[in-house]
Structures are given as C-alpha cells and as structure tokens.
PDB file of C-alpha atoms and ligand atoms in Angstrom:
ATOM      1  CA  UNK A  19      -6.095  -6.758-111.582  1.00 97.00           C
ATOM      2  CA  UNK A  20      -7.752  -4.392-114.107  1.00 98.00           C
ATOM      3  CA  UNK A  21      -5.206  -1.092-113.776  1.00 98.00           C
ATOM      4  CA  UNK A  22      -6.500   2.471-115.691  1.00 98.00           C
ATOM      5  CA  UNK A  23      -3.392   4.668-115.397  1.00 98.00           C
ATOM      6  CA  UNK A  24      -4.483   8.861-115.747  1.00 98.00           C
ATOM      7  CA  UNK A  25      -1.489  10.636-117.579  1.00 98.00           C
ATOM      8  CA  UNK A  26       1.274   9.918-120.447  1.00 98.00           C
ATOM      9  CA  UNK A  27       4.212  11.211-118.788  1.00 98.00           C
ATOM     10  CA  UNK A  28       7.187   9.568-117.293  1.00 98.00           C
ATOM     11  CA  UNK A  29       5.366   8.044-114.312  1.00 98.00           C
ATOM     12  CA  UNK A  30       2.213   6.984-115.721  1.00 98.00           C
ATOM     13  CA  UNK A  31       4.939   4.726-118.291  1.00 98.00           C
ATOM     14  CA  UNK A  32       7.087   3.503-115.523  1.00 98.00           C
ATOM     15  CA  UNK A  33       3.739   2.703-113.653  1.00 98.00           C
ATOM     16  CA  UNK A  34       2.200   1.091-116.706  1.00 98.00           C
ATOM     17  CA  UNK A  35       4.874  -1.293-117.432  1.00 98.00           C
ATOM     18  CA  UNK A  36       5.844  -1.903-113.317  1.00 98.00           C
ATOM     19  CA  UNK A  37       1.935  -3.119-113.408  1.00 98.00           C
ATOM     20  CA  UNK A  38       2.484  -5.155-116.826  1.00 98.00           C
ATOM     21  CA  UNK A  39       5.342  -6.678-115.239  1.00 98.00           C
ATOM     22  CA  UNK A  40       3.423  -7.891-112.446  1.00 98.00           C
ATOM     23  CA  UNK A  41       0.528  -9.216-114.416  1.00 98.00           C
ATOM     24  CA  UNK A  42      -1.614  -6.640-114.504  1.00 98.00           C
ATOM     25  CA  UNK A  43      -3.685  -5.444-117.103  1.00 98.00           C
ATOM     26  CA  UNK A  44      -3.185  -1.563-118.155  1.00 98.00           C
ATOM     27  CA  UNK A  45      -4.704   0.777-119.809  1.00 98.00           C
ATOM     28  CA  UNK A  46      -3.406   4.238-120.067  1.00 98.00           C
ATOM     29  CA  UNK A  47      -5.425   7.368-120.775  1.00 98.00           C
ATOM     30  CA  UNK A  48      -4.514  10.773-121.990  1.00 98.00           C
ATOM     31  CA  UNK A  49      -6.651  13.336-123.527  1.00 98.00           C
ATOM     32  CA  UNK A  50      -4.624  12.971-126.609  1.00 97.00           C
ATOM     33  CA  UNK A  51      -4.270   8.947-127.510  1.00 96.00           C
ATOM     34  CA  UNK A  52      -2.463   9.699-130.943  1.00 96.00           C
ATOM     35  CA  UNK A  53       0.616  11.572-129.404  1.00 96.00           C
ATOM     36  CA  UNK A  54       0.945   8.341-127.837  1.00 96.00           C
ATOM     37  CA  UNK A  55       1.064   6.299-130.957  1.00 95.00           C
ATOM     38  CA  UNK A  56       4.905   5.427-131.070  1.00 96.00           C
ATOM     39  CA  UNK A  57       4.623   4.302-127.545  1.00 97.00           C
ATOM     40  CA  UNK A  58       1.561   2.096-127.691  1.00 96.00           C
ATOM     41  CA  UNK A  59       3.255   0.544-130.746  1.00 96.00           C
ATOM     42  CA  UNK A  60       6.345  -0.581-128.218  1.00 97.00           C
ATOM     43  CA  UNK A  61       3.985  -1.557-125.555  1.00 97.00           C
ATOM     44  CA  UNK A  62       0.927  -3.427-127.601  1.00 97.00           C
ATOM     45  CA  UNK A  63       0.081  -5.279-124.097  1.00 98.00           C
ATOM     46  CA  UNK A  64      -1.048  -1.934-122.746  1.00 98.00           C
ATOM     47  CA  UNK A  65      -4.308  -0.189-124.231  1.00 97.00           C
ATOM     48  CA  UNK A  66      -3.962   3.485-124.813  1.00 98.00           C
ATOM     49  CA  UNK A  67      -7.615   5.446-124.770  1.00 98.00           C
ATOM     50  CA  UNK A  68      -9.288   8.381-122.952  1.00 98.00           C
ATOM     51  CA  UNK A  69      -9.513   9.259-119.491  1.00 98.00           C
ATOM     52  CA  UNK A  70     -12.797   8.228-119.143  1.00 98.00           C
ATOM     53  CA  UNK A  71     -11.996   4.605-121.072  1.00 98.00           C
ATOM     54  CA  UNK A  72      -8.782   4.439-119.058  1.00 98.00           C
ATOM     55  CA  UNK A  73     -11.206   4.402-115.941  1.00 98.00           C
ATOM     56  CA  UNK A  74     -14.270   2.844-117.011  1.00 98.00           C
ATOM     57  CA  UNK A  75     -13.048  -0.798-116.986  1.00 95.00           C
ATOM     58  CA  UNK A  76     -10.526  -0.281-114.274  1.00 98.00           C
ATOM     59  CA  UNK A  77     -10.628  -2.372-110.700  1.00 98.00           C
ATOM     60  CA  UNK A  78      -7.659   0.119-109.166  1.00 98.00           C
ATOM     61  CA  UNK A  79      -7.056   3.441-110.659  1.00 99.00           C
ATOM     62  CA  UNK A  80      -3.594   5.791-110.813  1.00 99.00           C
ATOM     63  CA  UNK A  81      -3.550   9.485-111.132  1.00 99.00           C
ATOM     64  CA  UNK A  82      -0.280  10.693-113.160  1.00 99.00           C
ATOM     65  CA  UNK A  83      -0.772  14.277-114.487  1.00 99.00           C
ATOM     66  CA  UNK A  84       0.850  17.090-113.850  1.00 98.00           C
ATOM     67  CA  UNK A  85      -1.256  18.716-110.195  1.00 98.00           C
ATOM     68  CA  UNK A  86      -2.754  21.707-111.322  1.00 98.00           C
ATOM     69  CA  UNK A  87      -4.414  18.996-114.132  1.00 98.00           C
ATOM     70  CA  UNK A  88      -5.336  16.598-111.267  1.00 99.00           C
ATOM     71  CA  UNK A  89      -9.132  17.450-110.538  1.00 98.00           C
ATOM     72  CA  UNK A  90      -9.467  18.395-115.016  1.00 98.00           C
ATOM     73  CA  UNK A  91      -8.097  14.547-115.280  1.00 98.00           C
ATOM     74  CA  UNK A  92     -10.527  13.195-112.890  1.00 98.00           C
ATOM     75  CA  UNK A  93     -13.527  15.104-114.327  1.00 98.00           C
ATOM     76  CA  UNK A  94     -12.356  13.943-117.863  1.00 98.00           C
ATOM     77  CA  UNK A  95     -12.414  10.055-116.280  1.00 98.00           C
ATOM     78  CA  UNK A  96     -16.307  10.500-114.922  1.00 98.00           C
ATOM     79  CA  UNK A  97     -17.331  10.760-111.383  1.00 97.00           C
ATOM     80  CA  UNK A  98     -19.559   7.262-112.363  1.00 98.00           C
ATOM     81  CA  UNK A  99     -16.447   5.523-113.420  1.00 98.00           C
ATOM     82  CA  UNK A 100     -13.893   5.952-110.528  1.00 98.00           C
ATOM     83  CA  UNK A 101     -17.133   6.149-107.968  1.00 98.00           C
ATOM     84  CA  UNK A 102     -15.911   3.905-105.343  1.00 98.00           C
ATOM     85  CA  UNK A 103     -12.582   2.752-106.536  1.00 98.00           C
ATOM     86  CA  UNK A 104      -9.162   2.900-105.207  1.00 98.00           C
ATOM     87  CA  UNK A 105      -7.129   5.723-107.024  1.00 99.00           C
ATOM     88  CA  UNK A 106      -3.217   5.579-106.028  1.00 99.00           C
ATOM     89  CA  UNK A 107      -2.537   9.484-106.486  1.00 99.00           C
ATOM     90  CA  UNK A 108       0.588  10.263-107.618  1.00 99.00           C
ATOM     91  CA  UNK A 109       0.544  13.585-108.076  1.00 99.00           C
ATOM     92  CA  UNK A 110       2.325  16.799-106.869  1.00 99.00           C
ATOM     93  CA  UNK A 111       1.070  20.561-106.044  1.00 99.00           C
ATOM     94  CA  UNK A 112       4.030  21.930-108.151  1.00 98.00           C
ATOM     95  CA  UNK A 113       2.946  25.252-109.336  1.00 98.00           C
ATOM     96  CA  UNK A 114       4.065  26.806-112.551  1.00 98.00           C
ATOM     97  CA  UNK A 115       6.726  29.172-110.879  1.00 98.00           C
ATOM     98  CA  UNK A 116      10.869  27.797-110.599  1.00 98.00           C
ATOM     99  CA  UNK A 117      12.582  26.654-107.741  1.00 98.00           C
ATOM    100  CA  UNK A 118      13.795  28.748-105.267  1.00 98.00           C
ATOM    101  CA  UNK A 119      17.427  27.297-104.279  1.00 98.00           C
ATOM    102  CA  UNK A 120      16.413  23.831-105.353  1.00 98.00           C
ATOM    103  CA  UNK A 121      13.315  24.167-103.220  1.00 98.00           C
ATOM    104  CA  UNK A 122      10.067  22.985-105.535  1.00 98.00           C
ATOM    105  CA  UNK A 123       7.188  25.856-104.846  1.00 98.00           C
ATOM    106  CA  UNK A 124       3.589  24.394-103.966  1.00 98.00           C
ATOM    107  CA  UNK A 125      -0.131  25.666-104.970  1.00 98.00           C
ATOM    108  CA  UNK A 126      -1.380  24.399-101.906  1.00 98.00           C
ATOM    109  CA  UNK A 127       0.002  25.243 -97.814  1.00 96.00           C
ATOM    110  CA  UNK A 128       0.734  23.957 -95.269  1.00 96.00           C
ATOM    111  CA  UNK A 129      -2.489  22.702 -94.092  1.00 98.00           C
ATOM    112  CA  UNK A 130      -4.226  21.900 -97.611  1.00 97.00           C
ATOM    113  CA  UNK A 131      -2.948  18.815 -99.644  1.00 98.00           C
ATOM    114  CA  UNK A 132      -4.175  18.384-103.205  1.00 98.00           C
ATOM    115  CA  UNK A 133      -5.712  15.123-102.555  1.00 99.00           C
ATOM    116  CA  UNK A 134      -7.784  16.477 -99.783  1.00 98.00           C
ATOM    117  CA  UNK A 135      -9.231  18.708-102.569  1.00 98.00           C
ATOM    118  CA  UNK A 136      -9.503  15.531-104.537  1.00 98.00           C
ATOM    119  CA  UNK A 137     -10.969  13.955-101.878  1.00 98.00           C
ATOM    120  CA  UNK A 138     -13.484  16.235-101.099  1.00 98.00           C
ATOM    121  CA  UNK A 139     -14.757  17.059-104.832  1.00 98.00           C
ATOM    122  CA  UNK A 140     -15.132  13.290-105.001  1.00 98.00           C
ATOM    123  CA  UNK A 141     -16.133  12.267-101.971  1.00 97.00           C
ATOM    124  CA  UNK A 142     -16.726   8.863-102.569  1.00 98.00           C
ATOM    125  CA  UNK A 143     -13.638   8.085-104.617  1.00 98.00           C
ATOM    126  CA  UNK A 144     -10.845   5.675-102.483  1.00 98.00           C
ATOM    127  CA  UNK A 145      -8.004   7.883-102.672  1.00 99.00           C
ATOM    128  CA  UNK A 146      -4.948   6.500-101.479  1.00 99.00           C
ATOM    129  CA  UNK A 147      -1.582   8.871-101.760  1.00 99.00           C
ATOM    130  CA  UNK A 148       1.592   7.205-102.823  1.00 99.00           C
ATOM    131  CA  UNK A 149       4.612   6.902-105.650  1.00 99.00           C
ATOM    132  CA  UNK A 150       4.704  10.888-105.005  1.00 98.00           C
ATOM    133  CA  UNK A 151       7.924  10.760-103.361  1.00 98.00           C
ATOM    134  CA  UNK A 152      10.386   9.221-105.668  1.00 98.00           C
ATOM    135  CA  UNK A 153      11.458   9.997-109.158  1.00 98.00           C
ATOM    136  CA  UNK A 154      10.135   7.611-111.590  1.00 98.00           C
ATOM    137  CA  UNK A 155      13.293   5.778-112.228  1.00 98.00           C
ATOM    138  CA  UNK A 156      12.668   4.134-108.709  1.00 98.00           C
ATOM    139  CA  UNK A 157       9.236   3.468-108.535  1.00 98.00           C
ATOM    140  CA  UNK A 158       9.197  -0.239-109.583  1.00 98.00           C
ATOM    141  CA  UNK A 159      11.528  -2.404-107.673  1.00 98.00           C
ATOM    142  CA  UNK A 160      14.326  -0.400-107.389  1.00 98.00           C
ATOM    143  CA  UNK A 161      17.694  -1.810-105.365  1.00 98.00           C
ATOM    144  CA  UNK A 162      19.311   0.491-102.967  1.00 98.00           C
ATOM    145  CA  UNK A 163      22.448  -0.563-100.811  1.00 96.00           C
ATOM    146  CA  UNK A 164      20.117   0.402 -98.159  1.00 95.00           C
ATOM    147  CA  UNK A 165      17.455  -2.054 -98.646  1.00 96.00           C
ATOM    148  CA  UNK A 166      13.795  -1.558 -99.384  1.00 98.00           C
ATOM    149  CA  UNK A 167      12.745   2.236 -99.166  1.00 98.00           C
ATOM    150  CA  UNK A 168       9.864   3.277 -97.612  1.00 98.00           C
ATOM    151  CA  UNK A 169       6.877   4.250 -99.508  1.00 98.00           C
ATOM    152  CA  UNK A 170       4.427   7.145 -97.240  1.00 99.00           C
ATOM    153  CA  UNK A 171       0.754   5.933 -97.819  1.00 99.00           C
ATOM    154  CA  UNK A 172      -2.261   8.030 -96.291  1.00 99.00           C
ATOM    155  CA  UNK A 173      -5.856   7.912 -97.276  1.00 99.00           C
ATOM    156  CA  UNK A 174      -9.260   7.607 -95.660  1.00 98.00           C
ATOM    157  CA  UNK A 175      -9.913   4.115 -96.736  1.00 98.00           C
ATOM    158  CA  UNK A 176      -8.106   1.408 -94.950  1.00 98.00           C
ATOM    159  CA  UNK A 177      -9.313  -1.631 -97.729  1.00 98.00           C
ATOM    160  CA  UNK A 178      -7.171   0.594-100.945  1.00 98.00           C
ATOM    161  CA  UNK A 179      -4.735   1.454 -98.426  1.00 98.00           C
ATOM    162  CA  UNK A 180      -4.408  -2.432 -98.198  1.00 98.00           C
ATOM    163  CA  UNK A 181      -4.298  -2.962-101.680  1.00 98.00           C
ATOM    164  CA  UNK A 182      -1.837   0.086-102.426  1.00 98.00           C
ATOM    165  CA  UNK A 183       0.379  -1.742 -99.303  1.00 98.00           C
ATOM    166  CA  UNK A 184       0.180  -5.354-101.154  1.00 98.00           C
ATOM    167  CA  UNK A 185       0.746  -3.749-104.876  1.00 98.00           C
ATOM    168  CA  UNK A 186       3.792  -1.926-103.147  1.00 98.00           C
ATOM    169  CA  UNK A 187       5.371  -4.794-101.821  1.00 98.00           C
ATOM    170  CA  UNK A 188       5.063  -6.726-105.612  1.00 98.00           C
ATOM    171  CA  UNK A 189       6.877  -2.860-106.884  1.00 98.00           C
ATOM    172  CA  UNK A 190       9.509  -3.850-103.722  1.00 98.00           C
ATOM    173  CA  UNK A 191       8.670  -1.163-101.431  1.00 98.00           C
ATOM    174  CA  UNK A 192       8.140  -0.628 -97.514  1.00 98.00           C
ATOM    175  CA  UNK A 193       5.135   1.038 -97.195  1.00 98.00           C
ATOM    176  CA  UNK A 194       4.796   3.577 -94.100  1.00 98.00           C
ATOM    177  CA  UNK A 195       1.081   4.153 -93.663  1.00 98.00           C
ATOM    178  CA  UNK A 196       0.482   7.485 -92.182  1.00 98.00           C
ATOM    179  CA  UNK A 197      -3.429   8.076 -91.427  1.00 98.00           C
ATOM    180  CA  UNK A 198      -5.916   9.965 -92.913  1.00 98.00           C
ATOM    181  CA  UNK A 199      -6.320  11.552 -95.990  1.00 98.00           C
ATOM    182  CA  UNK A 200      -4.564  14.883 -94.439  1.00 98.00           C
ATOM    183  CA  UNK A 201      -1.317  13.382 -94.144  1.00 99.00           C
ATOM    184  CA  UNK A 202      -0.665  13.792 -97.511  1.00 99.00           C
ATOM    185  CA  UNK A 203      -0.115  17.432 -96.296  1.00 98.00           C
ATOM    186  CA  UNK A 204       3.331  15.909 -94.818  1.00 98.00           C
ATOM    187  CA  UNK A 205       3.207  13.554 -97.912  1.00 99.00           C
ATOM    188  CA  UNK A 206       3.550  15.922-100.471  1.00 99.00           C
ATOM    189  CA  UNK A 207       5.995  17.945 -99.672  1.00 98.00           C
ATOM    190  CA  UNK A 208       8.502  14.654 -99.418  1.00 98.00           C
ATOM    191  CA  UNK A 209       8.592  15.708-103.493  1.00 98.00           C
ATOM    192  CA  UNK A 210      10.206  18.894-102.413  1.00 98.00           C
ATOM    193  CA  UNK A 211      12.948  17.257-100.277  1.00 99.00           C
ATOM    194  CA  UNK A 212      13.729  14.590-102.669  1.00 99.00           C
ATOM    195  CA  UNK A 213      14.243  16.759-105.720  1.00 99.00           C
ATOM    196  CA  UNK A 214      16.760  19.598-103.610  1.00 99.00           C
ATOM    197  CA  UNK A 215      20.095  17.147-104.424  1.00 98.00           C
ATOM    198  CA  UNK A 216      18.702  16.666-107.659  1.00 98.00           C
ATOM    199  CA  UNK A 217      17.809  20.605-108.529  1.00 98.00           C
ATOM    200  CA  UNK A 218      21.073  21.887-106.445  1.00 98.00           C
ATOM    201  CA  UNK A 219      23.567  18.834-107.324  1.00 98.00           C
ATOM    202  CA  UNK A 220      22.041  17.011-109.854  1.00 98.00           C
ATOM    203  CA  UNK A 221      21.767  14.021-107.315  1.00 98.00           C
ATOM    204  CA  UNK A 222      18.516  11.786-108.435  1.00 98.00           C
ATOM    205  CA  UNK A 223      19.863   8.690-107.325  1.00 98.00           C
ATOM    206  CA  UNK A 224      18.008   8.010-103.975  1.00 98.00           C
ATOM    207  CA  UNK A 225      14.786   7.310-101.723  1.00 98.00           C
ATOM    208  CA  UNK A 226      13.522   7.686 -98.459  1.00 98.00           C
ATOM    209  CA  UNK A 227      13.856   4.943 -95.730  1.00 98.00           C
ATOM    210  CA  UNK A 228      11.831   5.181 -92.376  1.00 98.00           C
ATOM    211  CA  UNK A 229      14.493   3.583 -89.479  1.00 97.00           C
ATOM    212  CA  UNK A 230      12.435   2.329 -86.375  1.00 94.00           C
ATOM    213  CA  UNK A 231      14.222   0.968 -83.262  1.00 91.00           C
ATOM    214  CA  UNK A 232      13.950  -2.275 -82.591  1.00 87.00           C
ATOM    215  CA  UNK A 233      12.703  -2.904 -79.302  1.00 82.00           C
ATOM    216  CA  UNK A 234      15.091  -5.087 -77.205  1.00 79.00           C
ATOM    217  CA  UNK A 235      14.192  -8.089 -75.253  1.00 76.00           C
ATOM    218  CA  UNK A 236      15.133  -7.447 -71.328  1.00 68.00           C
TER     219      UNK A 236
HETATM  220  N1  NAP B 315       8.344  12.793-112.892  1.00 50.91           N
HETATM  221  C1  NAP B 315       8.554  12.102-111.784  1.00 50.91           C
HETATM  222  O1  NAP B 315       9.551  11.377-111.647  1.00 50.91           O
HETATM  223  C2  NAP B 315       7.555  12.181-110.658  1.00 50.91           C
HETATM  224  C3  NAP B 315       7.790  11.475-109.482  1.00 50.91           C
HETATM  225  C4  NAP B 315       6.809  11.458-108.470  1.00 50.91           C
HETATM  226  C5  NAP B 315       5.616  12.139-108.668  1.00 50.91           C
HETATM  227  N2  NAP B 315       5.427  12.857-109.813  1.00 50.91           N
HETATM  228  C6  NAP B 315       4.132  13.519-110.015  1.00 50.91           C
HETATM  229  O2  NAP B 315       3.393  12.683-110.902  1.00 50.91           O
HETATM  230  C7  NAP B 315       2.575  13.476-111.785  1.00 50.91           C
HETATM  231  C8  NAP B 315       2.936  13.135-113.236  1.00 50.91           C
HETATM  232  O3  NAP B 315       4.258  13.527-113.490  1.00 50.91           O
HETATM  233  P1  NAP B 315       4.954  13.305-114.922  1.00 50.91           P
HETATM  234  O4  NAP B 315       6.314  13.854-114.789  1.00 50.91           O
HETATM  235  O5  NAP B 315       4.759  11.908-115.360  1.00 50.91           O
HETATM  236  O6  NAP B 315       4.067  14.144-115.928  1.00 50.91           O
HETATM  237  P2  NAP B 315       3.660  15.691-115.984  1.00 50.91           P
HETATM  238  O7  NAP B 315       4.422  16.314-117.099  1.00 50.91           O
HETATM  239  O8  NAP B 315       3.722  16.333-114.653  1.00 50.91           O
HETATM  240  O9  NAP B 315       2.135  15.562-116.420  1.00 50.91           O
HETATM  241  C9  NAP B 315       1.782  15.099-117.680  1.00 50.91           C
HETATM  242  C10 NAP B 315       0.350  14.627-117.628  1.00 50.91           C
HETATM  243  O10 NAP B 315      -0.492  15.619-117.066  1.00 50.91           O
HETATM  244  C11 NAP B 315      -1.661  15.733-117.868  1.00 50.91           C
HETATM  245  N3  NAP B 315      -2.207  17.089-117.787  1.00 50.91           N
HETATM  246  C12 NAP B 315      -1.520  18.264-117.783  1.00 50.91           C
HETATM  247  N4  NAP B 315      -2.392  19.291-117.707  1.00 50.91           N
HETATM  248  C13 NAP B 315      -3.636  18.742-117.652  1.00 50.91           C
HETATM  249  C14 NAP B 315      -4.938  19.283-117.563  1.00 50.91           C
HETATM  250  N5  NAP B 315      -5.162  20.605-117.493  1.00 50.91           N
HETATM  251  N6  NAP B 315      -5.984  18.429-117.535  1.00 50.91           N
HETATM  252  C15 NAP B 315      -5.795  17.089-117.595  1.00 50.91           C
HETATM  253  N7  NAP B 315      -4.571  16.517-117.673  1.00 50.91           N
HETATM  254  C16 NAP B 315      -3.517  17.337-117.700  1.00 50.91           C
HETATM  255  C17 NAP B 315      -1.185  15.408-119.262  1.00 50.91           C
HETATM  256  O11 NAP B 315      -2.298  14.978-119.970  1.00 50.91           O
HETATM  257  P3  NAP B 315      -2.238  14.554-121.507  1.00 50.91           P
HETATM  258  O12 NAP B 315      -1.806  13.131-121.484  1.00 50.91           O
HETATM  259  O13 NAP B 315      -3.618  14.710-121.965  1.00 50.91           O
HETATM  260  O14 NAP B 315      -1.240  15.474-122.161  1.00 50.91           O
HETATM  261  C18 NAP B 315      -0.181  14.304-119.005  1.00 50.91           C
HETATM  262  O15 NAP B 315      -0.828  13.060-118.942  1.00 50.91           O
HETATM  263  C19 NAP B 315       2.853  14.930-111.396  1.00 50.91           C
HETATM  264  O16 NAP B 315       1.831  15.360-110.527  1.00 50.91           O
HETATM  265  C20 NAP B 315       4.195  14.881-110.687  1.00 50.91           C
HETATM  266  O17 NAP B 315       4.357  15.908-109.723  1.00 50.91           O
HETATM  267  C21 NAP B 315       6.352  12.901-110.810  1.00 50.91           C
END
C-alpha cells in the first residue's frame, strides 16, 4: 500500500519504517523537507516531501504532528488529496501548558475529541483514531510478557477501521474497536494515563491490554 505519513517527529519515523518493514511504500511530509536531510539519507526507501506531496499519492494516510498543528497539517496536505481516504490519526490534544502531577493537560474536554474537530472540518475524510496511546518505542511489534496489547480504534467509517484493524495486526497489535468517531473522547485521554508512570516515575516501558472473560461452556 501507498502510505503518506504527516509529521517528522518520533512517531511519524517509527511509523515510517514499521510501514517500510511491512512492505509498504512511505512517504513522509513535513513543512520543512531539508531539516530532514540526514534522515532521508539513512532511510533512501522512504521519500521525504511536503504535506500536500506526502498525501497526494497516498492510498492510507497518518497524521503525526504535534495536536494544536493537526487541522494546519491537514490544510497544508489539501482537502482534494486526503478527500475520501483513510487517515490513522495519531495525534494528541496536549496543550502547551506542563503537567500537573504527571497528569498531561488537554485543549479539548471531556465531550470534544480533536478528531471530531478533524472530522467535522473534513467531513469526508476516513478518519480512523489509533497509535495515540503508546509511546513510539512500542508502536511496531512490540513484545510484552503480557502478550499482544490492545490498540483502541474508533472512527465513523467501518471499511478504514478494517484496514487500520488488518495494518495493526501486521504492527502485532489487538485492536479494540470502540464506535464512532466520539470515542476518541475516551481515546485520547488513554495518552494521559499512559504517560503518568512515565512523567511521575520515569516508567515508559508498557501498554494497555483489554482482558475479556471468556465465556464458559455449561
Ligand atoms: N511521541 C510519542 O511517543 C507519541 C505517542 C503517541 C502519540 N503521540 C502523538 O503523535 C503526534 C506526533 O508526536 P511526535 O512526538 O512525533 O511529534 P511532535 O513534536 O508532537 O510534533 C512534531 C510534528 O508536528 C508538526 N507541527 C507542529 N506544529 C505544526 C503546525 N502549526 N502546523 C503543521 N504542523 C505542525 C511538525 O511539523 P514540521 O515537520 O513541519 O516541523 C512535526 O512534523 C502528537 O500529536 C503526539 O501527541 C506521540
């Protein structure tokens, strides 16, 4: 599959070469290719461009900037070439203001995600939320003594949310699916939880796991 990853940080790399890895073709976009320059020349399989190149030529899109960048990033990309694509979002409401005992703080509330905002500026993108709880040093087939984690999915679109579930079981993940677009307001806030050992203990070492009970023959 054709993959245009948004962002140049931490998880748009890990994401670029988990999709490499898997046979994808990637190509990453920034607003500022030549910072990325070193990079590219350590990863020449992956094509390094715009936004709007990143996303012009892509099948499934990923959005990796920082949240308050999200809807600038998406702009940048063009609403002609994401209209009707998947996007994986990725991203996090973290606002520019520190932690409070470990505790991440939010732009949004409680009952306004980011990627409904997405969602409804472009309305006929295929947003699908995921990769937004777990640091980046997990995201592509990480091994816990646990087993599998679970990966929280939610979006309006039930074909990308079959994709994102089929992409996340190559990355060796679970994948919870939890509804609608405004689950991500539970979604979301998973970031908050997972980074508390990390931002109180320095503790970055884990991942969430959804137990169900099994139901027992009578
Ligand atoms: N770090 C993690 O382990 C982790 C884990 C799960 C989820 N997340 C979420 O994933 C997203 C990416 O995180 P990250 O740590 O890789 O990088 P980040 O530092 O949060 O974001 C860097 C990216 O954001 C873009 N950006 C910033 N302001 C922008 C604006 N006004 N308009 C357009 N783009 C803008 C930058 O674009 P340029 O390339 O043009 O500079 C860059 O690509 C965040 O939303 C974060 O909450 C992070």
């Amino acid at each position: 599959m054709k993959v245009g990853i948004l962002g140049s940080g931490d998880v748009a790399k890990a994401l670029a070469g988990g999709f490499l890895k898997h046979g994808h073709e990637v190509a990453l976009g920034t607003r500022a290719p030549a910072k990325l320059g070193d990079w590219a020349k350590q990863n020449p399989k992956i094509r390094v461009g715009t936004f709007a190149k990143a996303a012009k030529s892509a099948e499934l899109v990923v959005l990796a900037v920082k949240g308050s960048g999200a809807a600038n990033a998406l702009r940048a990309a063009g609403a002609t070439n994401l209209a009707d694509k998947p996007v994986i979002d990725a991203t996090n409401p973290i606002a520019d203001a520190p932690p409070v005992n470990g505790v991440l703080q939010f732009f949004t509330g409680l009952d306004e995600s980011l990627m409904e905002r997405l969602q409804r500026e472009f309305e006929n993108v295929r947003f699908v939320k995921a990769f937004n709880s777990v640091g980046n040093a997990f995201m592509v087939n990480p091994r816990f003594a646990g087993g599998p984690p679970t990966m929280f999915i939610c979006g309006n679109d039930d074909v990308a949310k079959q994709m994102v579930r089929g992409l996340l079981n190559q990355f060796g993940w679970e994948t919870a699916d939890m509804g609608k677009a405004e689950a991500a307001r539970a979604i979301e806030p998973l970031c908050m939880l997972w980074c508390i050992p990390g931002l109180l203990r320095n503790e970055w070492v884990h991942a969430f796991k959804l137990l169900t009970k099994t139901v027992e023959k009578e």
